[in-house]
């Protein structure tokens, strides 16, 4: 005999089915496991897919990929900039939004504006999103849940370095790095907004980079900046930092710059020593 559900539970099941494009029993099972919290249930559903594509899902994903492929003869396993931009629009991803970086991380895009068949099939299969409707639903769910998912944000942040470098470069041009940092640390979807009411760190960081550092950003700096940003939000007075710490020189210089230019701490210390 089918289980009896309340009106609110029935509405949750219907909503889950519409977003996940799945059957009623699956929707009810995930909702029950998350105590009828729709967001947690959807997140569990989308992140718990089979990592290996079934023949049916692989075939369906290949057809989607081929729809956006520009040059079937010369580049049968690649979608270029034009096709990628159209695909992102079709699944409801703002091309200039943080969710686009999330999509490109899912499909392991080799560069900004490019997708490969293997990355596309493996990425979406792992999330059980083998149709455009499921992919749209995943993006809509991601927009709601990403601000509360620091681990997912960290994955996106780390992968962005791969997207930002071009050709054989080993570092990101400063202008590009600043643009990505601004998006990653200020987007409404970000799980790490690098600012407090008294310490607008991301604004200071960009100002420092443009006026003092003026150099490209390598992989170590990129990775350490995320670690540094997390610590500054726990201790905005920067008490965790010391000259003996093994931070990249750009971060050491930034800390000294903040103390001197934004907080006057160095000047106060020098005046005290003179006195």
Short mmCIF file of N, CA and C in Angstrom, two decimals, residues 57-196:
data_model
loop_
_atom_site.label_atom_id
_atom_site.label_comp_id
_atom_site.label_asym_id
_atom_site.label_seq_id
_atom_site.Cartn_x
_atom_site.Cartn_y
_atom_site.Cartn_z
N UNK A 57 23.13 6.60 -20.82
CA UNK A 57 23.43 7.98 -20.46
C UNK A 57 24.59 8.52 -21.30
N UNK A 58 25.58 7.66 -21.58
CA UNK A 58 26.71 8.10 -22.40
C UNK A 58 26.26 8.48 -23.80
N UNK A 59 25.35 7.70 -24.34
CA UNK A 59 24.83 7.97 -25.68
C UNK A 59 24.06 9.28 -25.70
N UNK A 60 23.24 9.49 -24.68
CA UNK A 60 22.46 10.72 -24.61
C UNK A 60 23.34 11.94 -24.44
N UNK A 61 24.37 11.83 -23.61
CA UNK A 61 25.28 12.94 -23.40
C UNK A 61 26.10 13.24 -24.64
N UNK A 62 26.45 12.20 -25.37
CA UNK A 62 27.20 12.42 -26.61
C UNK A 62 26.36 13.19 -27.62
N UNK A 63 25.07 12.86 -27.68
CA UNK A 63 24.18 13.58 -28.60
C UNK A 63 24.07 15.06 -28.23
N UNK A 64 23.98 15.33 -26.92
CA UNK A 64 23.94 16.73 -26.48
C UNK A 64 25.23 17.43 -26.88
N UNK A 65 26.35 16.78 -26.63
CA UNK A 65 27.65 17.36 -26.96
C UNK A 65 27.75 17.66 -28.45
N UNK A 66 27.30 16.73 -29.27
CA UNK A 66 27.39 16.90 -30.73
C UNK A 66 26.52 18.05 -31.22
N UNK A 67 25.47 18.35 -30.48
CA UNK A 67 24.59 19.46 -30.85
C UNK A 67 25.34 20.78 -30.85
N UNK A 68 26.33 20.91 -29.98
CA UNK A 68 27.07 22.17 -29.83
C UNK A 68 28.44 22.15 -30.51
N UNK A 69 28.81 21.02 -31.07
CA UNK A 69 30.11 20.88 -31.72
C UNK A 69 30.15 21.68 -33.02
N UNK A 70 31.22 22.48 -33.21
CA UNK A 70 31.30 23.33 -34.40
C UNK A 70 31.90 22.63 -35.62
N UNK A 71 32.87 21.76 -35.39
CA UNK A 71 33.61 21.16 -36.51
C UNK A 71 33.68 19.66 -36.32
N UNK A 72 32.64 18.96 -36.78
CA UNK A 72 32.55 17.52 -36.58
C UNK A 72 33.65 16.76 -37.30
N UNK A 73 34.12 17.29 -38.41
CA UNK A 73 35.12 16.59 -39.22
C UNK A 73 36.52 16.71 -38.62
N UNK A 74 36.93 17.91 -38.30
CA UNK A 74 38.31 18.14 -37.83
C UNK A 74 38.47 18.08 -36.31
N UNK A 75 37.40 18.38 -35.59
CA UNK A 75 37.47 18.36 -34.12
C UNK A 75 36.22 17.67 -33.56
N UNK A 76 36.11 16.36 -33.80
CA UNK A 76 34.88 15.65 -33.41
C UNK A 76 34.67 15.55 -31.91
N UNK A 77 35.73 15.73 -31.11
CA UNK A 77 35.59 15.57 -29.67
C UNK A 77 35.83 16.88 -28.91
N UNK A 78 35.61 17.99 -29.61
CA UNK A 78 35.81 19.30 -28.99
C UNK A 78 34.67 20.26 -29.32
N UNK A 79 34.21 20.99 -28.33
CA UNK A 79 33.28 22.10 -28.54
C UNK A 79 34.07 23.37 -28.24
N UNK A 80 34.05 24.31 -29.18
CA UNK A 80 34.80 25.54 -29.02
C UNK A 80 34.02 26.64 -28.32
N UNK A 81 34.51 27.85 -28.46
CA UNK A 81 33.94 28.99 -27.73
C UNK A 81 32.47 29.22 -28.07
N UNK A 82 32.16 29.27 -29.35
CA UNK A 82 30.79 29.57 -29.75
C UNK A 82 29.80 28.53 -29.23
N UNK A 83 30.15 27.25 -29.39
CA UNK A 83 29.26 26.19 -28.92
C UNK A 83 29.15 26.17 -27.41
N UNK A 84 30.26 26.42 -26.73
CA UNK A 84 30.24 26.43 -25.26
C UNK A 84 29.37 27.55 -24.73
N UNK A 85 29.48 28.73 -25.32
CA UNK A 85 28.66 29.86 -24.87
C UNK A 85 27.17 29.58 -25.08
N UNK A 86 26.84 28.97 -26.21
CA UNK A 86 25.44 28.64 -26.48
C UNK A 86 24.93 27.59 -25.50
N UNK A 87 25.78 26.59 -25.22
CA UNK A 87 25.40 25.55 -24.27
C UNK A 87 25.13 26.14 -22.89
N UNK A 88 26.02 27.01 -22.44
CA UNK A 88 25.84 27.62 -21.13
C UNK A 88 24.54 28.41 -21.05
N UNK A 89 24.23 29.13 -22.10
CA UNK A 89 22.96 29.86 -22.14
C UNK A 89 21.78 28.90 -22.10
N UNK A 90 21.89 27.79 -22.81
CA UNK A 90 20.77 26.85 -22.89
C UNK A 90 20.47 26.15 -21.57
N UNK A 91 21.48 26.01 -20.71
CA UNK A 91 21.23 25.37 -19.42
C UNK A 91 21.00 26.40 -18.31
N UNK A 92 20.89 27.68 -18.70
CA UNK A 92 20.56 28.70 -17.72
C UNK A 92 21.72 29.18 -16.88
N UNK A 93 22.93 29.07 -17.43
CA UNK A 93 24.11 29.52 -16.69
C UNK A 93 24.53 30.90 -17.20
N UNK A 94 24.59 31.86 -16.30
CA UNK A 94 25.05 33.20 -16.65
C UNK A 94 26.52 33.12 -17.06
N UNK A 95 26.81 33.50 -18.28
CA UNK A 95 28.18 33.38 -18.80
C UNK A 95 29.17 34.15 -17.93
N UNK A 96 28.73 35.23 -17.31
CA UNK A 96 29.62 36.03 -16.46
C UNK A 96 29.46 35.70 -14.98
N UNK A 97 28.71 34.63 -14.68
CA UNK A 97 28.44 34.29 -13.29
C UNK A 97 29.32 33.17 -12.77
N UNK A 98 29.33 33.02 -11.46
CA UNK A 98 30.14 31.98 -10.82
C UNK A 98 29.69 30.59 -11.22
N UNK A 99 28.41 30.44 -11.54
CA UNK A 99 27.92 29.11 -11.92
C UNK A 99 28.58 28.60 -13.19
N UNK A 100 29.02 29.51 -14.06
CA UNK A 100 29.71 29.06 -15.28
C UNK A 100 31.04 28.42 -14.93
N UNK A 101 31.76 28.97 -13.98
CA UNK A 101 33.00 28.33 -13.53
C UNK A 101 32.69 26.95 -12.93
N UNK A 102 31.54 26.84 -12.27
CA UNK A 102 31.15 25.55 -11.70
C UNK A 102 30.89 24.53 -12.80
N UNK A 103 30.20 24.95 -13.85
CA UNK A 103 29.92 24.04 -14.97
C UNK A 103 31.22 23.59 -15.62
N UNK A 104 32.13 24.52 -15.85
CA UNK A 104 33.39 24.19 -16.51
C UNK A 104 34.24 23.27 -15.63
N UNK A 105 34.09 23.37 -14.33
CA UNK A 105 34.79 22.43 -13.44
C UNK A 105 34.16 21.06 -13.54
N UNK A 106 32.84 21.00 -13.61
CA UNK A 106 32.15 19.71 -13.72
C UNK A 106 32.61 18.95 -14.96
N UNK A 107 32.68 19.65 -16.09
CA UNK A 107 33.05 18.98 -17.35
C UNK A 107 34.56 18.98 -17.58
N UNK A 108 35.31 19.47 -16.57
CA UNK A 108 36.78 19.50 -16.66
C UNK A 108 37.24 20.14 -17.97
N UNK A 109 36.71 21.32 -18.23
CA UNK A 109 37.06 22.06 -19.45
C UNK A 109 38.56 22.33 -19.47
N UNK A 110 39.22 22.06 -20.59
CA UNK A 110 40.67 22.29 -20.67
C UNK A 110 41.05 23.77 -20.70
N UNK A 111 40.09 24.62 -21.07
CA UNK A 111 40.34 26.06 -21.13
C UNK A 111 39.00 26.77 -21.13
N UNK A 112 39.03 28.06 -20.84
CA UNK A 112 37.80 28.84 -20.88
C UNK A 112 37.20 28.80 -22.29
N UNK A 113 35.91 28.45 -22.38
CA UNK A 113 35.25 28.43 -23.69
C UNK A 113 35.55 27.19 -24.50
N UNK A 114 35.90 26.09 -23.84
CA UNK A 114 36.18 24.85 -24.57
C UNK A 114 35.75 23.64 -23.75
N UNK A 115 35.17 22.64 -24.40
CA UNK A 115 34.79 21.41 -23.72
C UNK A 115 35.24 20.22 -24.55
N UNK A 116 35.55 19.12 -23.87
CA UNK A 116 35.90 17.88 -24.56
C UNK A 116 34.79 16.86 -24.35
N UNK A 117 34.68 15.91 -25.27
CA UNK A 117 33.64 14.89 -25.16
C UNK A 117 33.81 14.07 -23.89
N UNK A 118 35.04 13.63 -23.60
CA UNK A 118 35.28 12.80 -22.42
C UNK A 118 34.92 13.54 -21.14
N UNK A 119 35.33 14.80 -21.03
CA UNK A 119 35.03 15.57 -19.83
C UNK A 119 33.54 15.81 -19.67
N UNK A 120 32.87 16.07 -20.78
CA UNK A 120 31.44 16.34 -20.75
C UNK A 120 30.66 15.10 -20.30
N UNK A 121 30.97 13.96 -20.90
CA UNK A 121 30.25 12.72 -20.57
C UNK A 121 30.56 12.28 -19.15
N UNK A 122 31.82 12.27 -18.77
CA UNK A 122 32.19 11.79 -17.43
C UNK A 122 31.68 12.72 -16.34
N UNK A 123 31.77 14.03 -16.59
CA UNK A 123 31.35 14.98 -15.57
C UNK A 123 29.86 14.92 -15.28
N UNK A 124 29.06 14.95 -16.32
CA UNK A 124 27.61 14.94 -16.11
C UNK A 124 27.11 13.56 -15.71
N UNK A 125 27.77 12.49 -16.15
CA UNK A 125 27.37 11.15 -15.74
C UNK A 125 27.54 10.98 -14.24
N UNK A 126 28.64 11.52 -13.72
CA UNK A 126 28.90 11.41 -12.28
C UNK A 126 27.81 12.05 -11.45
N UNK A 127 27.11 13.02 -12.04
CA UNK A 127 26.03 13.72 -11.33
C UNK A 127 24.64 13.22 -11.75
N UNK A 128 24.63 12.16 -12.58
CA UNK A 128 23.37 11.60 -13.05
C UNK A 128 22.54 12.63 -13.81
N UNK A 129 23.22 13.47 -14.57
CA UNK A 129 22.54 14.52 -15.33
C UNK A 129 22.77 14.27 -16.82
N UNK A 130 22.02 13.36 -17.38
CA UNK A 130 22.27 12.95 -18.76
C UNK A 130 21.31 13.57 -19.77
N UNK A 131 20.57 14.58 -19.35
CA UNK A 131 19.70 15.33 -20.27
C UNK A 131 19.88 16.81 -19.99
N UNK A 132 19.52 17.64 -20.96
CA UNK A 132 19.61 19.08 -20.74
C UNK A 132 18.72 19.53 -19.59
N UNK A 133 17.54 18.91 -19.47
CA UNK A 133 16.64 19.29 -18.38
C UNK A 133 17.28 19.02 -17.01
N UNK A 134 17.93 17.88 -16.88
CA UNK A 134 18.59 17.57 -15.61
C UNK A 134 19.75 18.52 -15.35
N UNK A 135 20.46 18.88 -16.41
CA UNK A 135 21.57 19.81 -16.25
C UNK A 135 21.08 21.19 -15.85
N UNK A 136 19.97 21.62 -16.46
CA UNK A 136 19.36 22.90 -16.05
C UNK A 136 18.96 22.85 -14.58
N UNK A 137 18.34 21.74 -14.19
CA UNK A 137 17.90 21.61 -12.80
C UNK A 137 19.09 21.63 -11.85
N UNK A 138 20.16 21.00 -12.26
CA UNK A 138 21.37 20.99 -11.42
C UNK A 138 21.90 22.41 -11.23
N UNK A 139 21.92 23.18 -12.30
CA UNK A 139 22.41 24.55 -12.21
C UNK A 139 21.51 25.39 -11.32
N UNK A 140 20.20 25.22 -11.45
CA UNK A 140 19.28 25.96 -10.59
C UNK A 140 19.48 25.59 -9.12
N UNK A 141 19.70 24.31 -8.87
CA UNK A 141 19.97 23.87 -7.50
C UNK A 141 21.30 24.43 -7.00
N UNK A 142 22.29 24.44 -7.88
CA UNK A 142 23.61 24.95 -7.51
C UNK A 142 23.55 26.43 -7.14
N UNK A 143 22.75 27.19 -7.88
CA UNK A 143 22.63 28.62 -7.59
C UNK A 143 22.09 28.85 -6.18
N UNK A 144 21.26 27.94 -5.71
CA UNK A 144 20.67 28.10 -4.39
C UNK A 144 21.58 27.58 -3.28
N UNK A 145 22.35 26.54 -3.57
CA UNK A 145 23.11 25.88 -2.51
C UNK A 145 24.59 26.26 -2.46
N UNK A 146 25.15 26.76 -3.55
CA UNK A 146 26.59 27.03 -3.59
C UNK A 146 27.06 27.97 -2.48
N UNK A 147 26.30 29.00 -2.11
CA UNK A 147 26.78 29.89 -1.04
C UNK A 147 27.02 29.17 0.29
N UNK A 148 26.43 28.00 0.47
CA UNK A 148 26.60 27.26 1.72
C UNK A 148 27.43 25.99 1.52
N UNK A 149 28.18 25.92 0.42
CA UNK A 149 29.00 24.75 0.14
C UNK A 149 30.48 25.14 -0.03
N UNK A 150 31.19 25.34 1.06
CA UNK A 150 32.60 25.76 0.96
C UNK A 150 33.50 24.76 0.25
N UNK A 151 33.22 23.47 0.39
CA UNK A 151 34.05 22.47 -0.28
C UNK A 151 33.89 22.54 -1.80
N UNK A 152 32.65 22.70 -2.25
CA UNK A 152 32.41 22.84 -3.69
C UNK A 152 33.05 24.11 -4.21
N UNK A 153 32.93 25.19 -3.43
CA UNK A 153 33.55 26.45 -3.82
C UNK A 153 35.06 26.28 -3.97
N UNK A 154 35.69 25.57 -3.03
CA UNK A 154 37.14 25.38 -3.08
C UNK A 154 37.54 24.61 -4.34
N UNK A 155 36.74 23.63 -4.73
CA UNK A 155 37.02 22.89 -5.97
C UNK A 155 36.95 23.81 -7.18
N UNK A 156 35.93 24.64 -7.21
CA UNK A 156 35.77 25.58 -8.33
C UNK A 156 36.93 26.57 -8.36
N UNK A 157 37.27 27.10 -7.19
CA UNK A 157 38.37 28.06 -7.09
C UNK A 157 39.66 27.44 -7.62
N UNK A 158 39.98 26.25 -7.14
CA UNK A 158 41.23 25.59 -7.55
C UNK A 158 41.26 25.35 -9.04
N UNK A 159 40.14 24.89 -9.60
CA UNK A 159 40.12 24.57 -11.03
C UNK A 159 40.18 25.82 -11.90
N UNK A 160 39.76 26.94 -11.38
CA UNK A 160 39.76 28.18 -12.16
C UNK A 160 41.15 28.54 -12.66
N UNK A 161 42.19 28.17 -11.92
CA UNK A 161 43.54 28.46 -12.38
C UNK A 161 43.79 27.79 -13.74
N UNK A 162 43.33 26.55 -13.87
CA UNK A 162 43.48 25.83 -15.14
C UNK A 162 42.76 26.56 -16.26
N UNK A 163 41.60 27.10 -15.97
CA UNK A 163 40.83 27.82 -16.98
C UNK A 163 41.48 29.13 -17.37
N UNK A 164 42.17 29.75 -16.43
CA UNK A 164 42.69 31.10 -16.64
C UNK A 164 44.01 31.14 -17.40
N UNK A 165 44.79 30.07 -17.32
CA UNK A 165 46.05 30.08 -18.05
C UNK A 165 45.77 29.76 -19.52
N UNK A 166 46.61 30.25 -20.40
CA UNK A 166 46.45 30.01 -21.83
C UNK A 166 47.73 29.44 -22.41
N UNK A 167 47.56 28.53 -23.36
CA UNK A 167 48.72 27.95 -24.03
C UNK A 167 49.67 27.28 -23.07
N UNK A 168 50.95 27.60 -23.20
CA UNK A 168 51.98 27.01 -22.35
C UNK A 168 52.33 27.88 -21.15
N UNK A 169 51.50 28.85 -20.87
CA UNK A 169 51.76 29.74 -19.73
C UNK A 169 51.76 28.97 -18.42
N UNK A 170 52.58 29.42 -17.49
CA UNK A 170 52.61 28.82 -16.15
C UNK A 170 52.04 29.78 -15.10
N UNK A 171 51.61 30.96 -15.56
CA UNK A 171 51.05 31.96 -14.65
C UNK A 171 49.92 32.71 -15.35
N UNK A 172 49.04 33.29 -14.54
CA UNK A 172 47.91 34.05 -15.07
C UNK A 172 48.30 35.52 -15.16
N UNK A 173 48.05 36.18 -16.27
CA UNK A 173 48.28 37.64 -16.32
C UNK A 173 47.50 38.32 -15.20
N UNK A 174 48.08 39.34 -14.62
CA UNK A 174 47.47 39.98 -13.45
C UNK A 174 46.06 40.45 -13.72
N UNK A 175 45.82 41.06 -14.87
CA UNK A 175 44.48 41.58 -15.18
C UNK A 175 43.44 40.47 -15.14
N UNK A 176 43.78 39.30 -15.69
CA UNK A 176 42.85 38.18 -15.69
C UNK A 176 42.66 37.63 -14.27
N UNK A 177 43.75 37.51 -13.53
CA UNK A 177 43.66 37.00 -12.16
C UNK A 177 42.76 37.88 -11.30
N UNK A 178 42.90 39.18 -11.44
CA UNK A 178 42.07 40.13 -10.68
C UNK A 178 40.60 39.95 -11.02
N UNK A 179 40.31 39.79 -12.30
CA UNK A 179 38.91 39.61 -12.73
C UNK A 179 38.31 38.35 -12.13
N UNK A 180 39.08 37.27 -12.14
CA UNK A 180 38.57 36.01 -11.57
C UNK A 180 38.43 36.12 -10.06
N UNK A 181 39.40 36.72 -9.39
CA UNK A 181 39.29 36.89 -7.94
C UNK A 181 38.06 37.72 -7.56
N UNK A 182 37.83 38.75 -8.32
CA UNK A 182 36.67 39.60 -8.03
C UNK A 182 35.38 38.81 -8.15
N UNK A 183 35.28 37.96 -9.17
CA UNK A 183 34.09 37.13 -9.34
C UNK A 183 33.99 36.10 -8.22
N UNK A 184 35.06 35.40 -7.95
CA UNK A 184 35.05 34.32 -6.97
C UNK A 184 34.75 34.82 -5.55
N UNK A 185 35.28 35.98 -5.20
CA UNK A 185 35.17 36.45 -3.83
C UNK A 185 34.06 37.47 -3.58
N UNK A 186 33.35 37.89 -4.64
CA UNK A 186 32.27 38.86 -4.42
C UNK A 186 30.93 38.39 -4.97
N UNK A 187 30.89 37.33 -5.74
CA UNK A 187 29.64 36.86 -6.31
C UNK A 187 28.62 36.51 -5.22
N UNK A 188 27.34 36.79 -5.46
CA UNK A 188 26.31 36.37 -4.50
C UNK A 188 26.30 34.85 -4.28
N UNK A 189 26.83 34.10 -5.25
CA UNK A 189 26.86 32.65 -5.14
C UNK A 189 28.08 32.13 -4.38
N UNK A 190 29.01 33.01 -4.06
CA UNK A 190 30.26 32.59 -3.43
C UNK A 190 30.04 32.11 -2.00
N UNK A 191 30.76 31.04 -1.65
CA UNK A 191 30.73 30.56 -0.27
C UNK A 191 31.80 31.26 0.57
N UNK A 192 32.62 32.11 -0.08
CA UNK A 192 33.64 32.85 0.65
C UNK A 192 33.70 34.27 0.11
N UNK A 193 32.93 35.13 0.74
CA UNK A 193 32.94 36.55 0.37
C UNK A 193 34.02 37.23 1.19
N UNK A 194 35.08 37.63 0.51
CA UNK A 194 36.30 38.06 1.19
C UNK A 194 36.21 39.51 1.62
N UNK A 195 35.40 39.75 2.63
CA UNK A 195 35.22 41.11 3.12
C UNK A 195 34.49 41.06 4.45
N UNK A 196 34.77 42.02 5.29
CA UNK A 196 34.02 42.21 6.53
C UNK A 196 33.64 43.69 6.58
#
